[in-house]
Amino acid sequence: MNPLKQKFLIIKLSSIGDIVHALPFLRTLRANYPHAHIAWVIEESFQDLIKCNPDLNEVIPVRTKYWRKNLNIKSWNEICQTNKLLKGRCFDWTFDLQGLIKTGFIARMTGAPNRAGFHRGNCREKINTWFNNHHSKYLSANSHIVDRCLSQLSVLGEFQPQTEFSLPIRVEDERTSEVFMTKNSKLTEKPIAGINPGAGFPTKLWSVERYAQLGDKLTEELGFSILLTWGPGEEELVRNIAASMKQKSWTAPATTIAESIGLYKKLALFIGSDSGPFHICWALGIPTVSVWGPTDPNRNGAYSKNHKSVFQKLNCSFCWKRRCPLGTTECMDKVTVQNMFDAAKTLVSEDVKVLTSPKHSVH
């Protein structure tokens, strides 16, 4: 087939971290097929992450989460419209980078003759392999998700991976952070450390009290200003951190995903757990310190050097459970404030410009 006419569809619906992990796949595909039509089907609520990406010709937002919770005429009509749109694009290849039953259905909906997916052993839902007719080779259980996504390119040939994480946003989305920084000029007088206490499920949460203690130490000993960031449903967490801190902190405004990217660009350091903001920050090149328990940083962590993963390995670590089967939060509780601070201090000495006064020097 003439590569100038090839049409590719990437299927990666959610969440923030998973979409970030798939960006090098897109960059590599575009680098090797500069004239192809490349589209990406994505959950509507996450399209901010890719809608300005220059490597894409088309973003196709869907509402699978809404459809599953609202089985009615409106949902059915949307599904039929999506099915018609996907078939009408006449894609030559689909690449299912999620490995779920629902993403397998989407691949089949396209009618594409070539549908690539993961090896059965790398699929989150094994039935996914039934929907695809090309599969990548098996990668070990602890292989990074970025590498798993890139492995699907093997169905097209051998390519040099382009491990770039592009998160461009519109000028108007940048403006939100500019206005906030202007209104809070004291915040910008020192390097800014962002603390985000949120996470996708309860077992990945570190305690509010420890985040507050860590924020104080970063302020007192390393000379940072502390910016508390939050997403939907997390505002109370940052309020509690701010109330528990002895030192002054600032709380970020409510933002869209695109606006949050603009805000995170202002940071000199990010502190958090395995969460969407963490993945955005390391992809932007922001030095990060993250706390881990139920998920494995070797598989899901930062795909960069200026990052410190902090965890205490237990027999039950990296269980991938949303709720602890043992009824505890021991894997997260074992990580102390000092553990996180030591990691931040090491990272600061390597990657972050801090205040040059003797009080804030790093030894």
XYZ file of C-alpha atoms in Angstrom:
363
model
C 0.000 0.000 0.000
C 1.166 3.510 -0.799
C 2.328 4.980 2.552
C 1.210 8.434 1.403
C -2.395 7.260 1.607
C -2.263 5.276 4.829
C -4.801 6.120 7.500
C -4.048 5.195 11.111
C -6.245 5.270 14.197
C -4.809 5.233 17.732
C -7.202 3.963 20.396
C -6.302 5.140 23.882
C -9.305 6.437 25.781
C -8.008 7.300 29.253
C -6.676 8.191 31.769
C -4.154 11.030 31.904
C -1.143 8.847 32.679
C -2.077 6.222 30.096
C -2.469 8.878 27.407
C 0.884 10.457 28.281
C 2.514 7.027 28.026
C 1.195 6.682 24.465
C 2.642 9.965 23.166
C 5.985 8.474 22.001
C 4.003 5.974 19.902
C 2.313 8.871 18.115
C 5.594 10.779 17.679
C 7.347 7.706 16.249
C 4.447 6.875 13.929
C 4.395 10.411 12.563
C 8.182 10.519 12.157
C 8.026 7.443 9.930
C 4.767 8.259 8.130
C 4.930 12.046 7.652
C 2.126 12.138 5.082
C -0.278 9.688 6.683
C -3.624 10.617 8.208
C -3.356 9.898 11.930
C -6.396 10.076 14.196
C -6.832 9.337 17.899
C -10.059 8.221 19.566
C -10.137 9.397 23.180
C -12.569 9.846 26.050
C -14.081 13.320 25.663
C -12.949 14.504 29.100
C -9.275 13.888 28.263
C -9.053 15.405 24.787
C -7.277 18.519 26.122
C -4.135 16.393 26.313
C -3.902 15.859 22.556
C -6.158 18.329 20.731
C -3.229 20.675 19.949
C -0.733 17.941 19.138
C 0.844 18.731 15.723
C 1.355 15.036 14.954
C -2.405 14.432 14.792
C -4.726 15.130 11.891
C -7.861 14.365 13.850
C -9.098 13.871 17.414
C -12.244 11.769 17.791
C -13.809 12.256 21.247
C -16.171 9.599 22.601
C -18.165 9.216 25.804
C -17.865 5.531 26.680
C -18.126 6.218 30.419
C -21.383 8.090 29.880
C -22.688 5.404 27.547
C -22.101 2.646 30.075
C -23.856 4.555 32.867
C -26.721 5.841 30.723
C -28.115 3.171 28.466
C -30.817 5.164 26.702
C -31.842 6.426 23.287
C -29.432 9.372 23.449
C -26.492 7.086 24.204
C -27.498 4.635 21.488
C -27.709 7.442 18.943
C -24.226 8.658 19.923
C -22.844 5.126 19.588
C -24.414 4.764 16.133
C -23.021 8.141 15.058
C -19.555 7.158 16.289
C -19.787 3.835 14.476
C -20.751 5.628 11.246
C -17.928 8.148 11.623
C -15.283 5.478 12.266
C -16.378 3.327 9.361
C -16.542 6.357 7.101
C -12.873 7.185 7.754
C -11.782 3.887 6.111
C -8.772 3.404 8.365
C -6.068 1.037 7.132
C -4.745 0.303 10.634
C -5.991 0.637 14.182
C -3.674 0.464 17.188
C -5.359 -0.520 20.436
C -2.964 0.815 23.066
C -5.270 0.062 25.992
C -6.050 -3.649 25.748
C -9.632 -3.528 27.033
C -12.823 -5.143 25.790
C -14.361 -1.742 25.019
C -11.304 -0.605 23.039
C -11.391 -3.896 21.144
C -15.017 -3.170 20.213
C -13.998 0.256 18.921
C -11.271 -1.311 16.759
C -13.813 -3.675 15.218
C -16.315 -0.851 14.723
C -13.897 0.837 12.315
C -13.957 -2.047 9.849
C -10.202 -1.593 9.410
C -8.542 -4.586 7.706
C -5.533 -4.375 10.044
C -6.095 -4.123 13.791
C -3.043 -4.187 16.048
C -3.152 -4.973 19.745
C -1.050 -6.284 22.600
C 0.063 -9.841 23.169
C -2.525 -11.664 25.281
C -0.114 -11.686 28.208
C 0.097 -7.883 28.153
C -3.652 -7.206 27.875
C -5.522 -5.947 30.915
C -8.588 -7.813 29.620
C -7.559 -10.958 27.732
C -10.658 -11.020 25.522
C -9.258 -7.933 23.821
C -7.054 -10.172 21.669
C -10.153 -11.553 19.910
C -10.843 -8.177 18.315
C -7.391 -7.667 16.769
C -5.637 -9.601 14.015
C -2.066 -8.358 14.605
C -0.324 -8.578 17.970
C 2.927 -7.273 19.401
C 5.442 -9.559 21.066
C 5.121 -10.312 24.766
C 6.986 -7.963 27.092
C 7.755 -8.831 30.715
C 5.249 -7.933 33.422
C 7.424 -5.108 34.772
C 8.143 -3.550 31.364
C 7.251 0.126 31.165
C 3.922 1.064 29.584
C 5.712 3.416 27.179
C 7.708 0.453 25.849
C 4.574 -1.680 25.577
C 2.884 0.977 23.473
C 5.940 1.356 21.259
C 6.063 -2.418 20.790
C 2.913 -2.292 18.659
C 4.873 -0.486 15.948
C 6.609 -3.793 15.256
C 3.606 -4.832 13.157
C 4.643 -2.140 10.672
C 8.404 -2.687 10.784
C 11.446 -1.685 12.804
C 11.619 1.983 13.805
C 13.820 4.091 16.049
C 11.622 5.101 19.009
C 10.995 8.822 19.410
C 10.548 9.156 23.169
C 9.106 12.648 23.153
C 6.116 13.741 25.223
C 4.433 16.698 23.539
C 1.669 18.463 25.509
C 1.014 21.722 23.644
C -1.923 23.905 24.682
C -3.656 26.997 23.336
C -2.525 30.512 24.237
C -5.813 31.135 26.059
C -5.174 28.079 28.241
C -1.726 29.422 29.126
C -3.337 32.687 30.174
C -4.995 31.170 33.266
C -1.645 30.432 34.896
C -0.213 33.807 33.835
C -3.095 35.651 35.482
C -2.814 33.545 38.644
C 0.926 34.148 38.944
C 0.470 37.887 38.416
C -2.153 38.043 41.163
C 0.075 36.017 43.503
C 3.441 37.652 42.923
C 4.818 36.566 46.306
C 4.491 32.963 45.161
C 6.887 33.578 42.295
C 9.616 35.173 44.411
C 11.009 31.697 45.134
C 11.146 28.460 43.123
C 7.703 26.844 43.209
C 7.125 23.301 44.466
C 3.725 21.933 43.555
C 2.051 19.451 45.873
C -0.901 17.459 44.557
C -2.428 15.021 47.092
C -4.960 13.412 44.748
C -4.969 9.996 43.105
C -7.245 7.842 41.006
C -8.069 5.423 43.796
C -7.792 5.303 47.607
C -4.789 3.003 47.944
C -2.573 5.535 46.146
C -3.298 8.347 48.629
C -0.614 9.552 51.054
C -1.761 11.295 54.238
C -2.705 14.965 54.274
C -0.695 15.508 57.461
C 2.483 14.208 55.852
C 2.042 16.374 52.774
C 1.685 19.367 55.123
C 4.828 18.451 57.053
C 6.720 17.930 53.805
C 5.529 21.294 52.496
C 6.877 22.985 55.628
C 10.260 21.299 55.271
C 10.517 22.239 51.599
C 9.812 25.840 52.552
C 12.043 26.049 55.625
C 15.035 24.006 54.476
C 15.081 24.283 50.692
C 13.511 27.695 50.151
C 10.492 26.768 48.042
C 7.135 28.433 47.697
C 4.399 25.811 47.976
C 1.560 25.657 45.460
C -1.214 23.187 46.295
C -2.907 21.849 43.166
C -6.073 19.827 42.895
C -8.556 18.238 40.544
C -12.268 17.438 40.708
C -13.312 16.393 44.207
C -9.904 17.179 45.744
C -10.311 20.772 46.914
C -10.959 19.726 50.518
C -7.684 17.791 50.563
C -5.653 20.892 49.711
C -7.649 23.019 52.137
C -6.696 20.581 54.896
C -3.041 20.634 53.861
C -2.994 24.426 53.853
C -4.644 24.505 57.292
C -2.136 21.997 58.673
C 0.978 23.764 57.350
C 2.901 26.171 59.582
C 4.360 27.967 56.580
C 2.414 29.936 53.981
C 1.137 28.097 50.929
C -0.918 29.043 47.887
C -3.856 27.079 46.476
C -4.233 26.800 42.715
C -7.482 27.854 41.037
C -9.873 25.409 39.446
C -8.543 24.511 35.997
C -9.289 22.427 32.958
C -6.671 19.828 32.030
C -5.200 22.198 29.438
C -5.071 25.080 31.922
C -3.404 22.821 34.493
C -0.644 22.061 31.985
C 0.056 25.788 31.776
C 0.148 25.966 35.561
C 2.471 22.979 35.974
C 4.942 24.537 33.540
C 5.628 27.137 36.236
C 6.890 24.561 38.749
C 10.490 23.868 39.699
C 9.474 20.670 41.542
C 6.397 18.440 41.787
C 5.406 16.265 44.752
C 2.613 13.684 44.604
C 1.680 10.078 43.989
C 0.841 8.027 40.892
C -1.679 10.502 39.493
C -2.541 12.475 36.385
C -0.714 15.647 37.501
C 2.401 13.591 38.253
C 2.415 12.207 34.716
C 1.836 15.629 33.190
C 4.745 17.078 35.162
C 7.384 14.505 34.316
C 6.263 14.626 30.672
C 6.845 18.401 30.779
C 10.334 17.808 32.155
C 9.483 19.039 35.666
C 11.577 17.244 38.351
C 9.214 15.069 40.382
C 9.237 13.156 43.656
C 6.440 10.617 43.943
C 5.241 8.178 46.597
C 4.291 4.642 45.538
C 2.550 1.658 47.087
C -0.004 -0.384 45.106
C 1.411 0.483 41.669
C 4.890 -0.188 40.320
C 7.042 2.819 39.336
C 9.161 0.626 37.068
C 6.052 -0.033 34.986
C 3.995 3.131 35.408
C 6.493 5.733 36.612
C 8.299 8.586 34.940
C 10.047 7.811 31.673
C 12.755 10.360 32.464
C 15.844 10.832 34.609
C 14.981 13.834 36.774
C 12.628 11.888 38.985
C 12.688 10.063 42.305
C 10.255 7.248 43.119
C 9.880 6.644 46.844
C 8.459 3.396 48.226
C 9.012 0.784 50.898
C 8.834 -2.688 49.354
C 6.506 -5.067 51.181
C 5.502 -8.617 50.281
C 2.196 -7.242 49.027
C 3.549 -4.173 47.215
C 2.425 -3.404 43.671
C -0.843 -5.313 44.072
C -2.695 -2.943 41.686
C -5.754 -3.002 43.969
C -8.058 -0.019 44.346
C -8.757 -1.114 47.905
C -6.275 -2.984 50.062
C -7.320 -6.659 50.497
C -5.707 -6.548 53.955
C -7.685 -3.480 54.990
C -4.621 -1.299 55.572
C -2.659 1.461 53.857
C 0.669 0.121 55.097
C 2.510 0.351 51.781
C 1.862 4.108 51.629
C 2.167 4.698 55.379
C 5.650 3.150 55.430
C 6.912 6.055 53.325
C 7.882 8.792 55.775
C 8.097 12.558 55.393
C 11.864 12.254 55.760
C 11.998 9.669 52.946
C 10.249 12.099 50.607
C 12.262 15.100 51.762
C 15.572 13.271 51.293
C 14.537 12.367 47.745
C 13.551 15.985 47.070
C 16.807 17.276 48.495
C 18.816 14.917 46.282
C 16.798 15.925 43.243
C 17.176 19.610 44.052
C 20.942 19.251 44.178
C 20.876 17.640 40.729
C 18.128 19.408 38.794
C 16.486 22.345 40.516
C 17.775 25.908 40.929
C 17.065 26.933 44.526
C 17.803 30.074 46.465
C 21.503 30.744 46.765
C 21.509 32.047 50.336
C 23.434 29.916 52.876
C 20.196 29.086 54.683
C 18.811 27.404 51.588
C 21.957 25.858 50.156
C 21.924 22.112 49.490
C 24.809 19.990 50.744
